[in-house]
Short mmCIF file of C-alpha atoms and ligand atoms in Angstrom, two decimals:
data_model
loop_
_atom_site.label_atom_id
_atom_site.label_comp_id
_atom_site.label_asym_id
_atom_site.label_seq_id
_atom_site.Cartn_x
_atom_site.Cartn_y
_atom_site.Cartn_z
CA MET A 1 0.00 0.00 0.00
CA PRO A 2 1.50 3.36 -0.95
CA LEU A 3 2.15 5.66 1.99
CA MET A 4 0.95 9.18 1.50
CA LYS A 5 -0.50 12.23 3.11
CA VAL A 6 -3.62 13.55 1.41
CA LEU A 7 -4.97 17.04 2.04
CA GLY A 8 -8.77 17.31 1.87
CA ILE A 9 -10.66 20.49 0.99
CA GLU A 10 -14.43 20.87 1.48
CA SER A 11 -16.33 24.01 0.42
CA SER A 12 -19.60 22.79 -1.13
CA CYS A 13 -22.01 24.72 1.07
CA ASP A 14 -21.74 26.64 4.34
CA GLU A 15 -18.78 24.90 5.98
CA THR A 16 -15.13 25.27 5.05
CA GLY A 17 -13.25 22.09 5.93
CA VAL A 18 -9.56 21.22 5.66
CA ALA A 19 -7.91 17.99 6.82
CA LEU A 20 -4.75 15.95 6.43
CA TYR A 21 -5.09 12.17 6.20
CA ASP A 22 -2.15 9.79 6.32
CA THR A 23 -2.76 6.39 4.70
CA GLN A 24 -0.68 4.74 7.42
CA ARG A 25 -1.37 6.77 10.54
CA GLY A 26 -4.93 7.95 9.86
CA LEU A 27 -6.30 11.42 10.38
CA LEU A 28 -3.48 13.79 11.39
CA GLY A 29 -5.54 16.94 11.73
CA HIS A 30 -8.82 18.51 10.69
CA ALA A 31 -10.46 21.88 11.07
CA VAL A 32 -13.86 23.23 10.09
CA HIS A 33 -15.21 26.75 9.97
CA THR A 34 -18.98 26.98 9.93
CA GLN A 35 -20.72 29.99 8.40
CA VAL A 36 -23.92 29.48 10.39
CA ALA A 37 -23.63 32.79 12.27
CA MET A 38 -23.10 34.69 9.02
CA HIS A 39 -26.13 33.23 7.24
CA GLU A 40 -28.39 33.33 10.30
CA ALA A 41 -29.60 36.87 9.64
CA TYR A 42 -30.93 35.77 6.24
CA GLY A 43 -32.68 32.61 7.41
CA GLY A 44 -30.69 30.41 5.02
CA VAL A 45 -27.47 30.10 3.05
CA VAL A 46 -26.65 33.08 0.78
CA PRO A 47 -24.47 31.52 -1.98
CA GLU A 48 -22.44 34.65 -2.81
CA LEU A 49 -21.59 35.26 0.85
CA ALA A 50 -20.68 31.59 1.23
CA SER A 51 -18.15 31.77 -1.63
CA ARG A 52 -16.51 34.93 -0.32
CA ASP A 53 -16.19 33.46 3.14
CA HIS A 54 -14.61 30.21 1.87
CA ILE A 55 -11.90 32.36 0.22
CA ARG A 56 -11.13 34.06 3.52
CA ARG A 57 -11.02 30.85 5.56
CA LEU A 58 -9.05 28.37 3.47
CA ILE A 59 -5.48 29.55 4.09
CA PRO A 60 -5.86 30.04 7.88
CA LEU A 61 -7.52 26.61 8.14
CA LEU A 62 -4.70 25.03 6.12
CA GLU A 63 -2.11 26.58 8.45
CA ARG A 64 -4.02 25.31 11.47
CA VAL A 65 -4.26 21.76 10.12
CA LEU A 66 -0.56 21.68 9.18
CA ALA A 67 0.41 22.91 12.64
CA GLU A 68 -1.88 20.37 14.33
CA SER A 69 -0.43 17.61 12.13
CA GLN A 70 3.15 18.81 12.69
CA CYS A 71 3.63 18.81 8.94
CA ALA A 72 4.78 21.31 6.35
CA ARG A 73 3.31 22.00 2.91
CA ARG A 74 6.06 19.95 1.29
CA ASP A 75 4.84 16.87 3.19
CA ILE A 76 1.55 16.90 1.24
CA ASP A 77 1.55 14.13 -1.39
CA ALA A 78 -1.86 14.78 -2.98
CA ILE A 79 -4.87 17.08 -2.65
CA ALA A 80 -8.50 15.95 -2.76
CA TYR A 81 -11.30 18.48 -3.05
CA THR A 82 -15.09 18.45 -3.27
CA ALA A 83 -16.02 18.99 -6.93
CA GLY A 84 -19.77 18.54 -6.41
CA PRO A 85 -22.63 18.44 -5.76
CA GLY A 86 -23.08 21.82 -4.08
CA LEU A 87 -23.19 25.56 -4.71
CA ALA A 88 -21.30 26.35 -7.93
CA GLY A 89 -19.44 29.41 -6.63
CA ALA A 90 -18.56 27.77 -3.33
CA LEU A 91 -17.27 24.65 -5.11
CA LEU A 92 -15.15 26.78 -7.45
CA VAL A 93 -13.37 28.37 -4.49
CA GLY A 94 -12.29 25.00 -3.11
CA ALA A 95 -11.46 23.61 -6.55
CA SER A 96 -9.29 26.57 -7.59
CA PHE A 97 -7.54 26.63 -4.21
CA ALA A 98 -6.82 22.89 -4.36
CA GLU A 99 -5.73 22.87 -8.00
CA SER A 100 -3.42 25.90 -7.55
CA LEU A 101 -1.82 24.52 -4.40
CA ALA A 102 -1.34 21.16 -6.14
CA LEU A 103 0.30 22.87 -9.11
CA ALA A 104 2.61 24.87 -6.84
CA LEU A 105 3.61 21.76 -4.87
CA GLY A 106 3.85 19.53 -7.95
CA VAL A 107 1.40 16.95 -6.52
CA PRO A 108 -1.80 15.47 -7.99
CA ALA A 109 -5.22 17.04 -7.34
CA LEU A 110 -8.24 14.79 -7.21
CA PRO A 111 -11.89 15.90 -7.52
CA VAL A 112 -14.13 14.08 -5.01
CA HIS A 113 -17.91 13.56 -4.85
CA HIS A 114 -19.26 15.13 -1.65
CA LEU A 115 -21.74 12.32 -0.99
CA GLU A 116 -19.09 9.66 -1.51
CA GLY A 117 -17.16 11.49 1.19
CA HIS A 118 -20.14 11.24 3.57
CA LEU A 119 -20.72 7.62 2.58
CA LEU A 120 -17.18 6.52 3.42
CA SER A 121 -16.82 8.66 6.56
CA PRO A 122 -17.72 5.83 9.01
CA LEU A 123 -14.64 3.99 7.70
CA LEU A 124 -12.51 6.64 9.42
CA ALA A 125 -13.66 5.34 12.80
CA GLU A 126 -11.55 2.84 14.73
CA ASP A 127 -14.40 0.34 14.73
CA ALA A 128 -15.11 0.51 11.00
CA PRO A 129 -17.64 -1.60 9.06
CA ARG A 130 -16.55 -4.13 6.47
CA PHE A 131 -17.79 -4.23 2.87
CA PRO A 132 -20.43 -4.85 1.67
CA PHE A 133 -22.89 -2.75 3.66
CA VAL A 134 -26.04 -0.71 3.29
CA ALA A 135 -25.54 3.04 3.68
CA LEU A 136 -28.22 5.48 4.74
CA LEU A 137 -27.21 8.93 3.59
CA VAL A 138 -29.21 11.63 5.34
CA SER A 139 -28.11 15.20 4.75
CA GLY A 140 -29.66 18.57 4.02
CA GLY A 141 -29.99 17.77 0.33
CA HIS A 142 -30.20 13.96 0.15
CA THR A 143 -31.94 10.95 1.66
CA GLN A 144 -30.68 7.81 -0.02
CA LEU A 145 -30.20 4.13 0.69
CA MET A 146 -27.26 2.61 -1.15
CA ARG A 147 -25.61 -0.77 -1.35
CA VAL A 148 -21.87 -0.27 -1.04
CA ALA A 149 -19.85 -3.21 -2.35
CA ARG A 150 -16.48 -1.42 -2.17
CA VAL A 151 -15.03 2.04 -2.76
CA GLY A 152 -16.53 3.21 -6.06
CA ASP A 153 -19.26 0.57 -6.29
CA TYR A 154 -22.54 2.14 -5.20
CA GLU A 155 -26.00 0.90 -6.07
CA LEU A 156 -28.91 3.24 -5.34
CA LEU A 157 -31.65 1.25 -3.56
CA GLY A 158 -34.07 4.08 -2.86
CA GLU A 159 -34.25 7.81 -2.26
CA SER A 160 -36.56 10.66 -1.35
CA LEU A 161 -39.08 11.58 -4.01
CA ASP A 162 -39.25 15.15 -2.68
CA ASP A 163 -37.64 16.83 0.37
CA ALA A 164 -34.56 15.34 2.00
CA ALA A 165 -34.81 14.45 5.70
CA GLY A 166 -32.53 17.36 6.69
CA GLU A 167 -34.58 19.74 4.57
CA ALA A 168 -37.75 18.55 6.33
CA PHE A 169 -36.10 19.19 9.72
CA ASP A 170 -35.03 22.67 8.58
CA LYS A 171 -38.41 23.64 7.09
CA THR A 172 -40.39 22.35 10.07
CA ALA A 173 -38.04 24.19 12.41
CA LYS A 174 -38.79 27.37 10.49
CA LEU A 175 -42.54 26.76 10.89
CA LEU A 176 -42.01 26.50 14.64
CA GLY A 177 -40.01 29.73 14.62
CA LEU A 178 -36.68 28.07 15.43
CA GLY A 179 -34.65 29.92 12.77
CA TYR A 180 -31.66 28.58 10.82
CA PRO A 181 -30.16 26.02 10.84
CA GLY A 182 -33.26 24.33 12.10
CA GLY A 183 -32.29 20.66 12.29
CA PRO A 184 -30.17 20.71 15.44
CA ALA A 185 -32.52 23.24 17.12
CA LEU A 186 -35.57 21.08 16.39
CA ALA A 187 -33.76 17.98 17.66
CA GLN A 188 -32.86 19.79 20.87
CA LEU A 189 -36.40 21.01 21.41
CA ALA A 190 -37.71 17.48 20.79
CA GLU A 191 -35.68 16.23 23.77
CA SER A 192 -38.06 17.95 26.17
CA GLY A 193 -41.23 17.02 24.25
CA ARG A 194 -43.58 14.04 24.18
CA PRO A 195 -44.25 12.27 20.89
CA GLY A 196 -47.83 11.05 20.34
CA ARG A 197 -49.73 14.04 21.69
CA PHE A 198 -49.91 15.51 18.20
CA LYS A 199 -50.33 12.88 15.48
CA LEU A 200 -48.25 13.07 12.33
CA PRO A 201 -48.17 10.57 9.44
CA ARG A 202 -45.28 8.15 8.78
CA PRO A 203 -45.02 8.88 5.04
CA MET A 204 -44.57 5.85 2.76
CA ILE A 205 -43.73 3.54 5.65
CA ASN A 206 -45.85 0.79 4.08
CA SER A 207 -45.11 1.59 0.43
CA GLY A 208 -43.31 -1.72 -0.02
CA ASP A 209 -40.32 -0.05 -1.66
CA LEU A 210 -37.33 1.92 -0.42
CA SER A 211 -38.51 5.38 -1.48
CA PHE A 212 -39.05 8.23 0.97
CA SER A 213 -41.26 11.30 0.98
CA PHE A 214 -40.91 14.02 3.62
CA SER A 215 -42.55 17.10 2.12
CA GLY A 216 -46.00 16.09 3.42
CA LEU A 217 -44.75 16.10 7.00
CA LYS A 218 -44.21 19.83 7.17
CA THR A 219 -47.65 20.31 5.56
CA ALA A 220 -49.08 18.13 8.33
CA VAL A 221 -47.35 20.27 10.97
CA LEU A 222 -48.83 23.44 9.50
CA PRO A 223 -52.45 23.16 10.76
CA ALA A 224 -51.26 22.35 14.27
CA ALA A 225 -48.83 25.25 14.17
CA ARG A 226 -51.51 27.66 12.91
CA ALA A 227 -54.49 26.46 14.93
CA ARG A 228 -53.55 28.53 17.96
CA GLU A 229 -50.69 30.23 19.67
CA LEU A 230 -48.35 27.38 20.54
CA SER A 231 -46.94 27.28 24.05
CA ALA A 232 -43.34 26.22 24.60
CA SER A 233 -44.45 22.74 25.62
CA ASP A 234 -46.78 22.46 22.57
CA LYS A 235 -43.82 23.24 20.34
CA ALA A 236 -41.65 20.68 22.10
CA ASP A 237 -44.36 18.01 21.71
CA LEU A 238 -44.78 18.81 18.01
CA ALA A 239 -41.00 18.68 17.52
CA ALA A 240 -40.84 15.33 19.32
CA GLU A 241 -43.63 13.86 17.19
CA PHE A 242 -42.01 15.18 14.00
CA GLN A 243 -38.66 13.69 14.96
CA GLU A 244 -40.34 10.40 15.83
CA ALA A 245 -42.11 10.26 12.46
CA VAL A 246 -38.90 10.85 10.45
CA THR A 247 -36.96 8.46 12.65
CA GLU A 248 -39.49 5.65 12.36
CA VAL A 249 -39.58 5.86 8.58
CA LEU A 250 -35.79 5.99 8.26
CA ALA A 251 -35.40 3.00 10.60
CA ALA A 252 -38.08 0.91 8.88
CA LYS A 253 -36.68 1.48 5.39
CA SER A 254 -33.07 0.92 6.46
CA VAL A 255 -33.98 -2.41 8.04
CA ALA A 256 -35.99 -3.36 4.93
CA ALA A 257 -32.97 -2.55 2.72
CA CYS A 258 -30.66 -4.72 4.87
CA ARG A 259 -33.16 -7.59 4.82
CA GLN A 260 -33.69 -7.34 1.10
CA ARG A 261 -29.94 -7.44 0.43
CA ARG A 262 -29.16 -9.88 3.24
CA LEU A 263 -26.65 -7.52 4.79
CA SER A 264 -26.15 -7.01 8.50
CA SER A 265 -24.13 -3.78 8.53
CA LEU A 266 -25.81 -0.43 8.18
CA VAL A 267 -23.75 2.72 7.82
CA VAL A 268 -25.32 6.09 8.57
CA ALA A 269 -23.78 9.28 7.22
CA GLY A 270 -24.67 12.92 6.70
CA GLY A 271 -25.78 15.78 8.95
CA VAL A 272 -29.01 14.17 10.18
CA GLY A 273 -26.86 11.24 11.36
CA ALA A 274 -25.94 13.46 14.30
CA ASN A 275 -29.49 13.08 15.63
CA ARG A 276 -29.37 11.19 18.95
CA ARG A 277 -32.92 9.87 18.90
CA ARG A 278 -32.36 8.53 15.42
CA ARG A 279 -29.25 6.71 16.49
CA GLN A 280 -31.06 5.04 19.35
CA ARG A 281 -33.98 3.95 17.15
CA LEU A 282 -31.76 2.60 14.39
CA ASP A 283 -29.58 0.68 16.84
CA GLU A 284 -32.70 -1.00 18.30
CA ALA A 285 -34.21 -1.78 14.89
CA MET A 286 -30.99 -3.28 13.52
CA ALA A 287 -30.33 -5.29 16.69
CA LYS A 288 -33.70 -7.00 16.17
CA ILE A 289 -32.50 -8.48 12.89
CA GLY A 290 -29.06 -9.33 14.31
CA GLY A 291 -27.40 -6.40 12.58
CA ARG A 292 -25.36 -3.39 13.61
CA VAL A 293 -25.18 0.30 12.83
CA PHE A 294 -21.93 2.17 12.19
CA TYR A 295 -21.65 5.94 12.49
CA PRO A 296 -18.91 8.44 11.82
CA ALA A 297 -17.60 10.38 14.83
CA LEU A 298 -20.09 13.14 15.72
CA ASP A 299 -17.89 15.94 14.39
CA LEU A 300 -17.56 14.09 11.08
CA CYS A 301 -21.34 13.76 10.52
CA THR A 302 -21.71 17.27 9.15
CA ASP A 303 -19.57 18.65 6.34
CA ASN A 304 -15.81 18.40 6.87
CA GLY A 305 -12.50 18.03 5.04
CA ALA A 306 -11.57 14.72 6.70
CA MET A 307 -14.09 12.69 4.71
CA ILE A 308 -12.87 14.32 1.48
CA ALA A 309 -9.21 13.61 2.29
CA PHE A 310 -10.08 10.01 3.20
CA CYS A 311 -12.16 9.48 0.06
CA GLY A 312 -9.40 10.94 -2.14
CA ALA A 313 -6.83 8.69 -0.45
CA GLN A 314 -8.96 5.58 -1.09
CA ARG A 315 -9.27 6.45 -4.75
CA LEU A 316 -5.56 7.21 -5.13
CA MET A 317 -4.75 3.87 -3.47
CA GLN A 318 -6.94 2.18 -6.06
CA GLY A 319 -4.61 3.63 -8.65
CA GLU A 320 -6.84 6.44 -9.77
CA GLY A 321 -4.90 9.36 -11.22
CA PRO A 322 -5.61 13.07 -11.05
CA ASP A 323 -8.05 14.69 -13.41
CA ARG A 324 -7.08 16.44 -16.66
CA GLY A 325 -3.75 18.03 -15.52
CA GLY A 326 -4.39 21.60 -14.39
CA ALA A 327 -7.82 22.17 -15.92
CA PHE A 328 -10.73 21.59 -13.58
CA ALA A 329 -14.50 21.63 -13.53
CA VAL A 330 -17.04 21.50 -10.74
CA ARG A 331 -20.40 19.72 -10.89
CA PRO A 332 -23.09 21.46 -8.85
CA ARG A 333 -25.42 18.57 -9.79
CA TRP A 334 -23.73 15.21 -9.83
CA PRO A 335 -25.63 11.93 -9.23
CA LEU A 336 -23.62 9.55 -7.05
CA ALA A 337 -24.72 6.63 -9.23
CA GLU A 338 -22.60 8.09 -12.06
CA LEU A 339 -19.45 7.29 -10.09
CA SER A 340 -17.48 4.16 -10.73
O1 LIG B 1 -24.41 16.70 5.69
P1 LIG B 1 -24.74 18.09 6.05
O2 LIG B 1 -23.85 18.82 7.01
O3 LIG B 1 -24.83 19.00 4.79
C1 LIG B 1 -25.27 18.56 3.56
O4 LIG B 1 -24.44 17.97 2.82
O5 LIG B 1 -26.48 18.73 3.32
O6 LIG B 1 -26.24 18.05 6.63
C2 LIG B 1 -26.89 19.20 7.09
C3 LIG B 1 -28.31 18.83 7.49
C4 LIG B 1 -29.16 20.04 7.78
O7 LIG B 1 -30.40 19.91 7.12
C5 LIG B 1 -29.32 20.00 9.30
O8 LIG B 1 -30.51 20.60 9.74
C6 LIG B 1 -29.30 18.52 9.58
O9 LIG B 1 -28.30 18.02 8.67
N1 LIG B 1 -28.92 18.21 10.98
C7 LIG B 1 -29.74 17.57 11.86
C8 LIG B 1 -29.01 17.47 13.08
N2 LIG B 1 -27.79 18.04 12.89
C9 LIG B 1 -27.75 18.47 11.60
N3 LIG B 1 -30.97 17.08 11.72
C10 LIG B 1 -31.52 16.48 12.79
N4 LIG B 1 -30.92 16.36 13.98
C11 LIG B 1 -29.67 16.84 14.19
N5 LIG B 1 -29.08 16.69 15.38
ZN1 LIG B 2 -22.82 17.21 3.33
#
C-alpha cells in the first residue's frame, strides 16, 4: 500500500473544511469553519456570501491543520477536493484553491464527490464496518439508501421523491419559529417534548419499496402550528412527534434494505446522522435483525474536510490518477450513481 498524506478540501455549502489524512497513521488533523452565524440573519445560506467566506477561511484553516499535524506544505503528497454536488461558486473556491496549491507543490489534485465522502466517513472510525454494507445517507440535500460493495461501487436502492430528511427538519423548524439552521434546534427542542400528543403521518412507511417522501410532513405540521398560539411545551411536543415520524420511517426502510440485500451492517452518514434519537432507534431496529449500525464520529457527521481527504486517499490507493492536468471543472449537480 503506498504511503501518503492527502490534504482534503471541502467548500460545497456553508462549511469550510480542511484535513490531512495519512494512509498509514490515519487522520493527522482537521479543522472546520462553519458559516452558520453569518447566514443566520438571512434565514438560510446566501451563496455569494458563502463563496466569499470560503476564500477568507481556506489559508488560515490550512495553516491550522498543518500545525496540528506537525507537517509542512512539502509533506503533502496529494490534494483531494469536493467537486460537487453543491453551490457552484462555493465549489469553485475549493477547486481553484486545491488545484493551484497542487500545481505549486507539484502533486496530484483529485476531484471528489461530496456524498461519496459522507458515505465513506464511518470507515474513518476505529471500529469501521466491512464491505459490503447498506448506507443510509441523510443530509440537508439527500436521503438515499445505497448498497456499497467497495469504494466506487454504489447501487442506489431508494431515495426521497421530494424533500430530504434534513430539509424537512429545517423547514419544520422554520414553521415553529426556530430559525436557521433548524435541524439541530428542532432535535434539541424534541428532547423535552412528548411524541404522540400531536399525530403526524409516517409517510410511505408501508409503500413496499425503499422510497421516501418528507414534504407532506411539514404540511401536516402546518395546521397544528396555525391552529392557535403554541406554548413552549406544545412546540416541544410537536417537535418530538415530528422527529419520531422521520426516525421511524428511516429506521423501517433501512432495516428493509438490509433484509432485502441480506446484509447485517448499516452505515449512517450525513448531517441528520448526528441526531441522537435517530441513532437510538436505528440501533434497536438493527439489533432486532441481528445487525449493527456504524456511524462516523459526531464531528464528522456534518460537512468536513476529513471525509474528502479520506475518500481521495482511497481512490488514489486504487490507482486512480488526477483529473485532466491543471484544468478543472465543478459539478453542482452530480448523481452519485454516475461514479465508478
Ligand atoms: O451533511 P450536512 O452537514 O450538509 C449537507 O451535505 O447537506 O447536513 C446538514 C443537514 C441540515 O439539514 C441540518 O438541519 C441537519 O443536517 N442536521 C440535523 C441534526 N444536525 C444536523 N438534523 C436532525 N438532527 C440533528 N441533530
Ligand atoms: Zn454534506
